[in-house]
Short mmCIF file of C-alpha atoms and ligand atoms in Angstrom, two decimals:
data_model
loop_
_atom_site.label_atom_id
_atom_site.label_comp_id
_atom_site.label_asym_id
_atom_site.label_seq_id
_atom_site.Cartn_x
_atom_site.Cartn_y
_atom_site.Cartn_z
CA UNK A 25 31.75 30.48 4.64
CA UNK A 26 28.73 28.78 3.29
CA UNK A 27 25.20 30.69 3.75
CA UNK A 28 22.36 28.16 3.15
CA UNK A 29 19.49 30.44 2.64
CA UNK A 30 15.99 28.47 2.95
CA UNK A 31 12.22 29.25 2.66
CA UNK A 32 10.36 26.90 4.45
CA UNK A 33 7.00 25.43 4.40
CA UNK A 34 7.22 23.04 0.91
CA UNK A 35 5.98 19.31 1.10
CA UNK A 36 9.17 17.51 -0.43
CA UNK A 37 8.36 15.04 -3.06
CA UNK A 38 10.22 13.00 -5.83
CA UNK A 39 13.20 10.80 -6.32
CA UNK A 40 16.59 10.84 -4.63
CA UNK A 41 19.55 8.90 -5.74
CA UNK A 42 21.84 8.57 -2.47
CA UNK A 43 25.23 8.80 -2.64
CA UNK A 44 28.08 7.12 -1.87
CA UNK A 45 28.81 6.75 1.73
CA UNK A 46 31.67 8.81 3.34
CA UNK A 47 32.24 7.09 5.72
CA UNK A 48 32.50 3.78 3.98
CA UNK A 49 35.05 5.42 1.09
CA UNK A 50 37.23 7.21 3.96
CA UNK A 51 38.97 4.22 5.38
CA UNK A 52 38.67 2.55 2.13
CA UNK A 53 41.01 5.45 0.63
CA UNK A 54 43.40 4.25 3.35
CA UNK A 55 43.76 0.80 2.42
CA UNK A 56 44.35 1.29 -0.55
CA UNK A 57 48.00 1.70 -0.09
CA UNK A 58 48.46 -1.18 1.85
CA UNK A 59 50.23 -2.73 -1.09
CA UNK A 60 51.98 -1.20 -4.36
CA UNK A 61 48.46 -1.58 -5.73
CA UNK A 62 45.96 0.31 -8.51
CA UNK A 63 42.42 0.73 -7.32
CA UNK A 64 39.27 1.74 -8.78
CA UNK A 65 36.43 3.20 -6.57
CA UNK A 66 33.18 4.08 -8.09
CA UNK A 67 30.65 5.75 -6.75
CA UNK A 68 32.76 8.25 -4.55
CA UNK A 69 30.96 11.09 -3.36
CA UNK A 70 32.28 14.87 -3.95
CA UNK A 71 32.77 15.64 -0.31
CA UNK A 72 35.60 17.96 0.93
CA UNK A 73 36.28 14.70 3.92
CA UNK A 74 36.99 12.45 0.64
CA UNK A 75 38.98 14.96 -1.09
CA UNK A 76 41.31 15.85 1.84
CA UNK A 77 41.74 12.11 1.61
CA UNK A 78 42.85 12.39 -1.72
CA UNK A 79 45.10 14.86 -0.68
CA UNK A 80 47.02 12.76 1.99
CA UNK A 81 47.15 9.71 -0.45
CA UNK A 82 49.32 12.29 -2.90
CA UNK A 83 51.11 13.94 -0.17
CA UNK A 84 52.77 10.10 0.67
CA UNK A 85 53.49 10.04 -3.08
CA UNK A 86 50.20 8.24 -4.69
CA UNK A 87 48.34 8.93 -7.89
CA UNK A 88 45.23 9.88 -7.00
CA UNK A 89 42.96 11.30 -9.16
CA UNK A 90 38.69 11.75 -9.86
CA UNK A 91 36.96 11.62 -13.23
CA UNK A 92 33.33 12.19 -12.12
CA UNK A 93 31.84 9.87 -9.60
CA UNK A 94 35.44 7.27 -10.29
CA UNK A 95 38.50 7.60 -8.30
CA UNK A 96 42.04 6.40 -9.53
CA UNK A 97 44.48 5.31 -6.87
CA UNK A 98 47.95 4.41 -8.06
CA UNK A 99 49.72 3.38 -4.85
CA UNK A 100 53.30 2.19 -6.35
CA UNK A 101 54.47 5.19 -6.07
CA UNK A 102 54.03 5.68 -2.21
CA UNK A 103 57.40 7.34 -1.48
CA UNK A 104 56.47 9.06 1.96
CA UNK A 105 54.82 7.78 5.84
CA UNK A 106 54.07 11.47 7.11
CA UNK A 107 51.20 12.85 7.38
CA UNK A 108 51.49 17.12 7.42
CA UNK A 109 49.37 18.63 10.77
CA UNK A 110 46.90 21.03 7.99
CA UNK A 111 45.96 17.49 6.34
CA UNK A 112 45.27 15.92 9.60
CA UNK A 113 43.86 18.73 11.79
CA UNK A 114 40.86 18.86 8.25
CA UNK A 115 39.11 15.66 9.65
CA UNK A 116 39.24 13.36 12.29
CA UNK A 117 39.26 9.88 10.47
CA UNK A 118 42.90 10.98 8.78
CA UNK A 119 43.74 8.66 11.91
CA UNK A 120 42.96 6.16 9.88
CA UNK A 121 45.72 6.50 7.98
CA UNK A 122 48.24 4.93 10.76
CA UNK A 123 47.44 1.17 10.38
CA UNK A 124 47.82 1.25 6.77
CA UNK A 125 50.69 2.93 7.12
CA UNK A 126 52.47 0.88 9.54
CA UNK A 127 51.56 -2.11 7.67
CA UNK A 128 52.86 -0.78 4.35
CA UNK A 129 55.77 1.25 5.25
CA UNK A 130 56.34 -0.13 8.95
CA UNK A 131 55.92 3.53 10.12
CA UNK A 132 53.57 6.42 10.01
CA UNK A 133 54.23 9.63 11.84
CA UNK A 134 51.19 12.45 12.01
CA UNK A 135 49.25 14.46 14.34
CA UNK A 136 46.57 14.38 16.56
CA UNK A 137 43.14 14.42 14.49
CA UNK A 138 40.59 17.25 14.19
CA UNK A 139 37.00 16.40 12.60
CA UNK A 140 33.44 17.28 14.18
CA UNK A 141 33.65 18.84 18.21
CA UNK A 142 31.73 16.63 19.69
CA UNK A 143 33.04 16.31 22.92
CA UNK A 144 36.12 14.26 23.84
CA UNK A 145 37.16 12.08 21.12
CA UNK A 146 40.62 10.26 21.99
CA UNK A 147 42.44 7.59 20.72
CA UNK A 148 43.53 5.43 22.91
CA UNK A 149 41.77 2.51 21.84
CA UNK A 150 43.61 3.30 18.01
CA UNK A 151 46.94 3.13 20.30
CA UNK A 152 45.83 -0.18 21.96
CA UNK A 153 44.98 -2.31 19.08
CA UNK A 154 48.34 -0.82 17.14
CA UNK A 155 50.50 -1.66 20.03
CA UNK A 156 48.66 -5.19 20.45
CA UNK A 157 50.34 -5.91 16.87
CA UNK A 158 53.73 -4.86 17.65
CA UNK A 159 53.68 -0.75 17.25
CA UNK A 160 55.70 1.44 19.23
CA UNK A 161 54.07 4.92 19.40
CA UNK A 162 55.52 7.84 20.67
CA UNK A 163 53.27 11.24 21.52
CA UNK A 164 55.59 14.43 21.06
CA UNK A 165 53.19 17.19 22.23
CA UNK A 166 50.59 16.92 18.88
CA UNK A 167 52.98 14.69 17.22
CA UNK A 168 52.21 10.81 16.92
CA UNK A 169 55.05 8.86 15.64
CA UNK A 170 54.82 5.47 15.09
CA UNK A 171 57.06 2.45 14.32
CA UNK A 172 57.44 -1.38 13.91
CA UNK A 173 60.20 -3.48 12.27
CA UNK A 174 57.60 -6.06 11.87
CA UNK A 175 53.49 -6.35 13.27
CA UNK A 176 52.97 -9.95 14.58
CA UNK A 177 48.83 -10.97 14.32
CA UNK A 178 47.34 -10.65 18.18
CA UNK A 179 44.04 -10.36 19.83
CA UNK A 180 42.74 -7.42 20.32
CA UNK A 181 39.85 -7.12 22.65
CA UNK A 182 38.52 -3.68 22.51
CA UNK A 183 36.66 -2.35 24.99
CA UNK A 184 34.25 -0.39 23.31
CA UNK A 185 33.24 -1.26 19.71
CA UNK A 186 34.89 1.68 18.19
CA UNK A 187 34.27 2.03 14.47
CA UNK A 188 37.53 3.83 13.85
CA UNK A 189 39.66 1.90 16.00
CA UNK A 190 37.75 -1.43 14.60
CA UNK A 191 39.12 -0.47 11.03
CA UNK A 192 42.33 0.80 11.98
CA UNK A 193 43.29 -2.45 13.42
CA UNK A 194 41.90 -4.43 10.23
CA UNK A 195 44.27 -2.31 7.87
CA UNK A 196 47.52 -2.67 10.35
CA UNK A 197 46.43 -6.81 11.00
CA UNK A 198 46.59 -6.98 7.11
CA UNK A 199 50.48 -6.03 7.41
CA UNK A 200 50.83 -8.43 10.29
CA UNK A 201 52.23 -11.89 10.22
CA UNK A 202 49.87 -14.36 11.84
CA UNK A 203 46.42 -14.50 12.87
CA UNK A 204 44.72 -11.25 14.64
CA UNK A 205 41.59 -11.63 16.30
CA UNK A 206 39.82 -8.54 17.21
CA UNK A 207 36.71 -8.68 19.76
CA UNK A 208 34.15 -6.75 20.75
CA UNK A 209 34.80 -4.95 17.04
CA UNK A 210 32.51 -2.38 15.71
CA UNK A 211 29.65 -3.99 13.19
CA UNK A 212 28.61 -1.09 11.30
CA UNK A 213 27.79 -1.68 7.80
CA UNK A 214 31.32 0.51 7.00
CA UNK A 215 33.31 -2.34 8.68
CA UNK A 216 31.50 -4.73 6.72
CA UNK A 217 32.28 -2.39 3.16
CA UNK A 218 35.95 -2.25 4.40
CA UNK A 219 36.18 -6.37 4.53
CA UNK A 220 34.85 -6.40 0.84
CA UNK A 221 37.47 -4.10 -0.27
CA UNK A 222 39.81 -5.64 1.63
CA UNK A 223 39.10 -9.06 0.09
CA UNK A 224 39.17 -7.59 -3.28
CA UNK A 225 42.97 -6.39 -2.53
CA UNK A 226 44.09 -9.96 -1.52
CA UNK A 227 43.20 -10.08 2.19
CA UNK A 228 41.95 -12.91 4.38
CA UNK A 229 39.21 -12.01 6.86
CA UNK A 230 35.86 -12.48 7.98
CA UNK A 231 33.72 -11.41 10.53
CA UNK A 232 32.98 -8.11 9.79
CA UNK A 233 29.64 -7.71 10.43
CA UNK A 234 29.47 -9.42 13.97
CA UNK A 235 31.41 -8.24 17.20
CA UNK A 236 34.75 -10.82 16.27
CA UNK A 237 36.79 -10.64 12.93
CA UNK A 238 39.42 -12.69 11.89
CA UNK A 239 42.54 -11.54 9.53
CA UNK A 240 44.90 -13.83 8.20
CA UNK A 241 47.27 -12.78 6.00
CA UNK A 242 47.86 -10.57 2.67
CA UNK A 243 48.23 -11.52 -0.85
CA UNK A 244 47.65 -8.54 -2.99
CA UNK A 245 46.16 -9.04 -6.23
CA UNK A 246 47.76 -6.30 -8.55
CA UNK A 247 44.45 -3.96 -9.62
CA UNK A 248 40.92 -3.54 -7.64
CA UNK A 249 37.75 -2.20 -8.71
CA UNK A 250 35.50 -1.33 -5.92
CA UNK A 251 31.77 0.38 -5.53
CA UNK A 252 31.83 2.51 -2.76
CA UNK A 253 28.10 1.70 -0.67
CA UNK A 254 25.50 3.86 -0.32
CA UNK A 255 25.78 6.15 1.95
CA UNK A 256 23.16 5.05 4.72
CA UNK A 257 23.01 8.71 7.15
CA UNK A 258 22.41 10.55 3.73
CA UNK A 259 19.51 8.18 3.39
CA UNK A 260 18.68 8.77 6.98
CA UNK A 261 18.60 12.46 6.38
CA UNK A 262 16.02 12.18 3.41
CA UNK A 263 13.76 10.14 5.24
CA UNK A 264 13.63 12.84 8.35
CA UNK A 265 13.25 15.76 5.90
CA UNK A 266 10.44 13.66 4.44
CA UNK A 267 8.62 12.89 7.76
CA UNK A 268 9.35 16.53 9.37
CA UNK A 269 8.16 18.65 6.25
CA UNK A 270 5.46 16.07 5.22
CA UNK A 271 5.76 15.00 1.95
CA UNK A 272 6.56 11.03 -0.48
CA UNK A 273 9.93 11.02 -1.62
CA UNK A 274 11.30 7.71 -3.06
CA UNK A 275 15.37 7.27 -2.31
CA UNK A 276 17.08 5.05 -4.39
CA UNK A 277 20.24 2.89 -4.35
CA UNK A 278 20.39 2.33 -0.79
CA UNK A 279 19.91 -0.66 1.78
CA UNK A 280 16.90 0.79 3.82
CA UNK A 281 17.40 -2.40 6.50
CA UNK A 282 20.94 -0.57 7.31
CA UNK A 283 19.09 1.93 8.67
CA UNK A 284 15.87 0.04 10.63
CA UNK A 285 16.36 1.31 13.54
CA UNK A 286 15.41 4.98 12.30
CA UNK A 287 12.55 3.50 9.69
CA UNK A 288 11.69 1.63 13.27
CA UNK A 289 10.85 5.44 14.83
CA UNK A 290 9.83 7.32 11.99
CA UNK A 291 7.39 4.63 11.62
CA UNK A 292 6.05 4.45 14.99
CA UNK A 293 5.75 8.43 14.67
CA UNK A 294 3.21 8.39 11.98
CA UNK A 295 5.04 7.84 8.70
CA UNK A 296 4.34 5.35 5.65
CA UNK A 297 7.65 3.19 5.25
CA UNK A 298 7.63 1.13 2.15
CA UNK A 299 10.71 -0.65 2.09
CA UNK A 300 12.17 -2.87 -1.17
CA UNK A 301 15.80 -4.28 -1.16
CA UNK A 302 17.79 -0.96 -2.87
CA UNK A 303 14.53 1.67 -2.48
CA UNK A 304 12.47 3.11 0.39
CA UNK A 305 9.35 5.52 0.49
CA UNK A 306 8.72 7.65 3.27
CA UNK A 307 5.32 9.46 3.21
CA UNK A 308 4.13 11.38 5.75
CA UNK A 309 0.69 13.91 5.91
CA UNK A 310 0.36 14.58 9.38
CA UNK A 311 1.27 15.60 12.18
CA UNK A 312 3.95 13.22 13.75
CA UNK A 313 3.25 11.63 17.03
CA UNK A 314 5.74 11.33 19.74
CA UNK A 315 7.89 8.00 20.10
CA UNK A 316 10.56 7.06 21.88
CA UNK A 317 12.67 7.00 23.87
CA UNK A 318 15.19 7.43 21.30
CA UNK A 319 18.47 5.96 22.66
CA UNK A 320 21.88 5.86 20.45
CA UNK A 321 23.77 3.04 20.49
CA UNK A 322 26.17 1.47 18.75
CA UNK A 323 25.27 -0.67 15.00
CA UNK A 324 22.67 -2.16 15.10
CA UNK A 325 21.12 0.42 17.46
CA UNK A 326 19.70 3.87 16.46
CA UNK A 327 22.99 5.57 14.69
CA UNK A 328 24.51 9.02 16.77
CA UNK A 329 24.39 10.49 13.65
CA UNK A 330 20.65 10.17 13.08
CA UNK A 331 19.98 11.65 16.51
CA UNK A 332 20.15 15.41 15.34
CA UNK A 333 18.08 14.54 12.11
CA UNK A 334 15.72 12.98 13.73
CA UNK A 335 15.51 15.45 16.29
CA UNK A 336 14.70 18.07 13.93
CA UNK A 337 11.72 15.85 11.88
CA UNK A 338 10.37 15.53 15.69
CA UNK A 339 10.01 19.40 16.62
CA UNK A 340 6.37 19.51 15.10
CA UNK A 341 5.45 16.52 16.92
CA UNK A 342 1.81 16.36 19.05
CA UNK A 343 3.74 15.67 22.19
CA UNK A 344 7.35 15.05 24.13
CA UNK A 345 10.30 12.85 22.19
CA UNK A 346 13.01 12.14 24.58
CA UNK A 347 16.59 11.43 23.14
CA UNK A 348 18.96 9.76 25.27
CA UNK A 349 23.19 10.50 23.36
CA UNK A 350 25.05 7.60 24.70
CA UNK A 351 27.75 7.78 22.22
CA UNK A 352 29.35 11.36 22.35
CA UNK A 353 29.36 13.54 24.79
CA UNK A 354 28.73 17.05 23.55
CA UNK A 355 26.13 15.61 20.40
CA UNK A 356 23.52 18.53 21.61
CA UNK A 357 25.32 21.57 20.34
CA UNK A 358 22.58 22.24 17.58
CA UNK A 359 20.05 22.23 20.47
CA UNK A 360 19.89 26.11 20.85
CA UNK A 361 20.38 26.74 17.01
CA UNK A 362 17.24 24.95 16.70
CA UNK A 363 15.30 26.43 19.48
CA UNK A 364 15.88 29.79 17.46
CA UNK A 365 13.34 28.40 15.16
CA UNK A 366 10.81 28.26 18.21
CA UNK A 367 11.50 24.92 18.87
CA UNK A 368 11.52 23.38 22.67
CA UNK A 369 13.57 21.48 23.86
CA UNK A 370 15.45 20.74 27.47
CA UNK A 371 18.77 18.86 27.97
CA UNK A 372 19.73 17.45 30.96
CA UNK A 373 23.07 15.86 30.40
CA UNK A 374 22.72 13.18 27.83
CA UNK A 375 18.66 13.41 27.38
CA UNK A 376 17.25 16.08 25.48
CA UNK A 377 13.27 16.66 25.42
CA UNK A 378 11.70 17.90 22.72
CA UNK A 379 8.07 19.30 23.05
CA UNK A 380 6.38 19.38 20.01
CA UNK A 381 5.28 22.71 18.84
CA UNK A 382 2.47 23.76 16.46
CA UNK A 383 4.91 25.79 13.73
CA UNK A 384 8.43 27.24 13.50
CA UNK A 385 9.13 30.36 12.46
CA UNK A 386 12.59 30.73 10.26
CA UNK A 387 15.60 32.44 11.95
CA UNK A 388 19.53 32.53 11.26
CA UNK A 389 21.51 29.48 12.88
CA UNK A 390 25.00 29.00 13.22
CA UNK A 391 25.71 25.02 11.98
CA UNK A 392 28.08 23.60 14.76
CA UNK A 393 28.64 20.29 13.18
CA UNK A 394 27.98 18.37 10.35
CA UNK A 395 24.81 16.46 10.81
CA UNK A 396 23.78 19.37 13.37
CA UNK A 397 24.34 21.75 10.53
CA UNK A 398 21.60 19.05 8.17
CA UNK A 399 19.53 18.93 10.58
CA UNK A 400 19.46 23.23 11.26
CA UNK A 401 18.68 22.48 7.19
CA UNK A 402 15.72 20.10 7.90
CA UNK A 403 14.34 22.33 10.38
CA UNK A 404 14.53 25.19 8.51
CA UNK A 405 12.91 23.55 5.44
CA UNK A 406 10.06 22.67 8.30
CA UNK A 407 9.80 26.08 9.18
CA UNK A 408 7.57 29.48 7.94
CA UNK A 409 9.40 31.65 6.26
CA UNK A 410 13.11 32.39 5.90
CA UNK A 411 16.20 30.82 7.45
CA UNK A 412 19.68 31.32 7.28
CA UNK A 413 22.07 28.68 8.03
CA UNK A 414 25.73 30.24 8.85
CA UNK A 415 27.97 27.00 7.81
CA UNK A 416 31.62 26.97 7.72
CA UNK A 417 31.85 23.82 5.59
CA UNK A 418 30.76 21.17 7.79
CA UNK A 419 27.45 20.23 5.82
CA UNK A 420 30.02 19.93 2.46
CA UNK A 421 31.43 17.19 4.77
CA UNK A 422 28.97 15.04 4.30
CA UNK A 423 26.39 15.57 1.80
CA UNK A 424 27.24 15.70 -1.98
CA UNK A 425 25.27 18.66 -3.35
CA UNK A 426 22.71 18.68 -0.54
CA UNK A 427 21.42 22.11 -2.41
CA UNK A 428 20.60 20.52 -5.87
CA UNK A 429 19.19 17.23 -4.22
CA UNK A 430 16.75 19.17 -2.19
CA UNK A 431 15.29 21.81 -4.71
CA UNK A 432 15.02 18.67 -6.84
CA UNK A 433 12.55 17.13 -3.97
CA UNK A 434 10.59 20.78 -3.94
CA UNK A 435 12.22 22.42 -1.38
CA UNK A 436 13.28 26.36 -1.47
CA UNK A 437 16.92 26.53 -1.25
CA UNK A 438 19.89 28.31 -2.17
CA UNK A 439 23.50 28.12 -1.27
CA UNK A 440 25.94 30.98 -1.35
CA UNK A 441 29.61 30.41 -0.96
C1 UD1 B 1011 32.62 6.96 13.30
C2 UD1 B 1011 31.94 7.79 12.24
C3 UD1 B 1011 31.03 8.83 12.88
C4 UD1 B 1011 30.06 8.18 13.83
C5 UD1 B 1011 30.79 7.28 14.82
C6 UD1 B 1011 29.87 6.48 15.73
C7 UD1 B 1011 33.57 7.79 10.44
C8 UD1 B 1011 34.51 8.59 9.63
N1 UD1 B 1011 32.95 8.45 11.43
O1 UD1 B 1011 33.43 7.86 14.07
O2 UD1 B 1011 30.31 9.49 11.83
O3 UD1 B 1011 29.37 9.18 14.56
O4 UD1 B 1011 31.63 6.34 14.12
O5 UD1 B 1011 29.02 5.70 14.96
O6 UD1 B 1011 33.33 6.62 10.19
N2 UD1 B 1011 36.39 6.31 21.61
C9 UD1 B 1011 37.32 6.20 22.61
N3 UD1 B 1011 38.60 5.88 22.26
C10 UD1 B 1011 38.98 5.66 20.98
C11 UD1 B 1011 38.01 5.77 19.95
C12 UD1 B 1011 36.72 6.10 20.31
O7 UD1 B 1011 37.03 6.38 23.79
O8 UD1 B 1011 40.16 5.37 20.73
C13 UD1 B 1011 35.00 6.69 21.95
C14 UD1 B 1011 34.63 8.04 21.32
O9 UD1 B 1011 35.07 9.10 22.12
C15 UD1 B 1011 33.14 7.95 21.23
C16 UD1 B 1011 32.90 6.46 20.95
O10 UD1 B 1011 34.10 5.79 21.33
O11 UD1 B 1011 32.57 8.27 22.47
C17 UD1 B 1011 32.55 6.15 19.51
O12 UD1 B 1011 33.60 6.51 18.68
P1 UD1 B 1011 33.98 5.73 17.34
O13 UD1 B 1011 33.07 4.56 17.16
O14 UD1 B 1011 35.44 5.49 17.37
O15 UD1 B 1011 33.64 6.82 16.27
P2 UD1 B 1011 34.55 7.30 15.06
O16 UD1 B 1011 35.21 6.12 14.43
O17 UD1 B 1011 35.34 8.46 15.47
#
């Protein structure tokens, strides 16, 4: 158990680096044994989500090994195509393991995925584009076992832009013979980091980036060195803990037009934004005014994962925010973890209404997810006096030491494992 013990009340101010994003590296860590390859990833964040990937890729036989922010993927060696249920049942985008390993090893057999509970998360449309190229896929009660003598390039029209099923059909297409066309794909800036890597390793595609990409064909190249992006909900959580505590913090290393959409709001509530190509300020004095509504959507739209951070910069607010969750279905479970703070808000099915309140008062939460549990953080940090946050390792999911980065910016905090 994690116990994130904050005082609250500091303006945050200073320089953050941001890290590398996890959930550009995860799917990256898959590919990387789509051929007998050696890869170099720099920039790789210390997250437990990256290092239970590390774990699979040495479970199927890999080298796979971290000197400080580098990680070392030997992928000759691959001698296995199973995945064991503890590995899988850590974090949900271990799913992403079944293209690769179909197009590698022409089979992959694992389990049904755990990760954050945020409602109903299935994956069917991971089934649909695999069986598109040729997979047979059998479910034995948790069990997911997956064959194909051969994947033949197809197009895949998915119905909703999934970013998970988006890159699991990129790493299986790579294994395919023939063209694969995939529409209506995902365009998050992850996709588009997955297309550079997979160029690097010897792939043909384009399109990432827009709702149709092409794959045609694999020649690997023998060794790969690759800079993981910055991680753009990291930056997203800086810039809310700037505008909700009040403070001028300068992140660096980022692309701040990845995440507009939030800079968009924050701005419209009252904030400075002073945007550069790899730096952004965020400066904020007041009190924030309301905006929105605030509607998720998928890339380019305002990012489901921003929706609890911003949520929790908003609480202080001079009026009512309304946040509309299109994306997952059970994404207000920090809701009455933050009303313990003296916060108000009202859901009613997939809107939430925050009324501003005049101060928060600090309290002990329970983090139910992992950008719920940053954003019980933020609100705490936003708060009068002392909060507990109860965490059982969801916020180490995501943020590479969130407690150094944020005493560094000012802020009181202190985390006991
Ligand atoms: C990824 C991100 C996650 C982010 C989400 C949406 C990673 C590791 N995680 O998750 O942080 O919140 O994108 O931006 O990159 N769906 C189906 N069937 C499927 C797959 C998805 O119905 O087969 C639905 C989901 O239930 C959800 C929606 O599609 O309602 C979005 O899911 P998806 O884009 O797949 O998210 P993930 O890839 O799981």
């Amino acid at each position: 158990m994690d116990i994130w013990h904050i005082r609250g009340g500091e303006r945050l101010e200073g320089t953050v680096q941001i890290q590398g994003s996890k959930n550009a590296c995860l799917p990256i860590l898959a590919a990387a044994i789509l051929a007998p390859q050696r890869c170099e990833l720099l920039r790789v964040p210390a997250l437990s989500d990256v290092e239970n990937a590390l774990k699979i890729l040495r479970c199927l036989g890999c080298t796979a090994c971290r000197r400080e922010g580098t990680v070392y993927i030997d992928s000759s060696t691959l001698s296995a195509c199973a995945i064991p249920h503890e590995l899988m049942a850590e974090m949900r985008s271990s799913v992403i393991f079944m293209g690769a390993l179909l197009a590698r090893c022409g089979e992959a057999r694992l389990s049904l995925p755990g990760g954050c509970r945020l409602g109903k998360r299935p994956i069917d449309l991971h089934l649909q584009a695999l069986r598109a190229l040729g997979a047979r896929i059998e479910e034995e009660g948790s069990a997911l076992i997956c064959r194909a003598e051969r994947l033949w390039g197809a197009v895949i029209e998915l119905r909703f832009p999934s970013v998970g099923a988006t890159e699991n059909a990129m790493l299986a297409a790579c294994g395919a013979k023939g063209e694969t066309v995939i529409r209506n794909a995902a365009r998050e800036p992850e996709i588009l980091a997955l297309q550079d890597f997979l160029r690097a390793m010897g792939a043909q595609i384009e399109g990432a980036g827009t709702a149709e990409i092409h794959i045609r064909g694999f020649r690997p190249r023998g060794c790969v060195q690759y800079k993981i992006p910055a991680d753009r909900i990291a930056a997203a959580t800086f810039a809310c803990a700037a505008a909700g505590c009040g403070g001028d913090l300068t992140l660096q290393g980022l692309e701040p037009r990845q995440i507009s959409a939030l800079l968009h709001f924050l701005n419209a509530a009252g904030c400075d934004i002073i945007n550069n190509t790899h730096t952004l300020r965020v400066r904020n004095d007041t009190r924030l005014t309301p905006i929105g509504p605030v509607v998720t959507a998928p890339y380019p739209g305002f990012p489901t994962d921003a929706q609890p951070l911003l949520m929790a910069a908003m609480l202080r607010a001079s009026g009512r925010t309304l946040m509309r969750e299109t994306i997952f279905e059970q994404r207000f479970r920090h809701v009455p973890e933050l009303c313990r703070l003296g916060a108000q808000i009202r859901v009613n099915g997939d809107t939430a209404e925050i009324l501003g309140v005049e101060r928060l008062s600090g309290t002990v939460m329970q983090a139910t997810d992992l950008r719920g549990g940053a954003a019980m953080i933020l609100a705490a940090l936003a708060a009068e006096g002392e909060s507990v946050v109860l965490d059982e390792g969801h916020v180490r999911r995501g943020y590479e030491d969130f407690d150094r980065a944020l005493e560094g910016i000012g802020a009181h905090i202190l985390l006991e494992h």
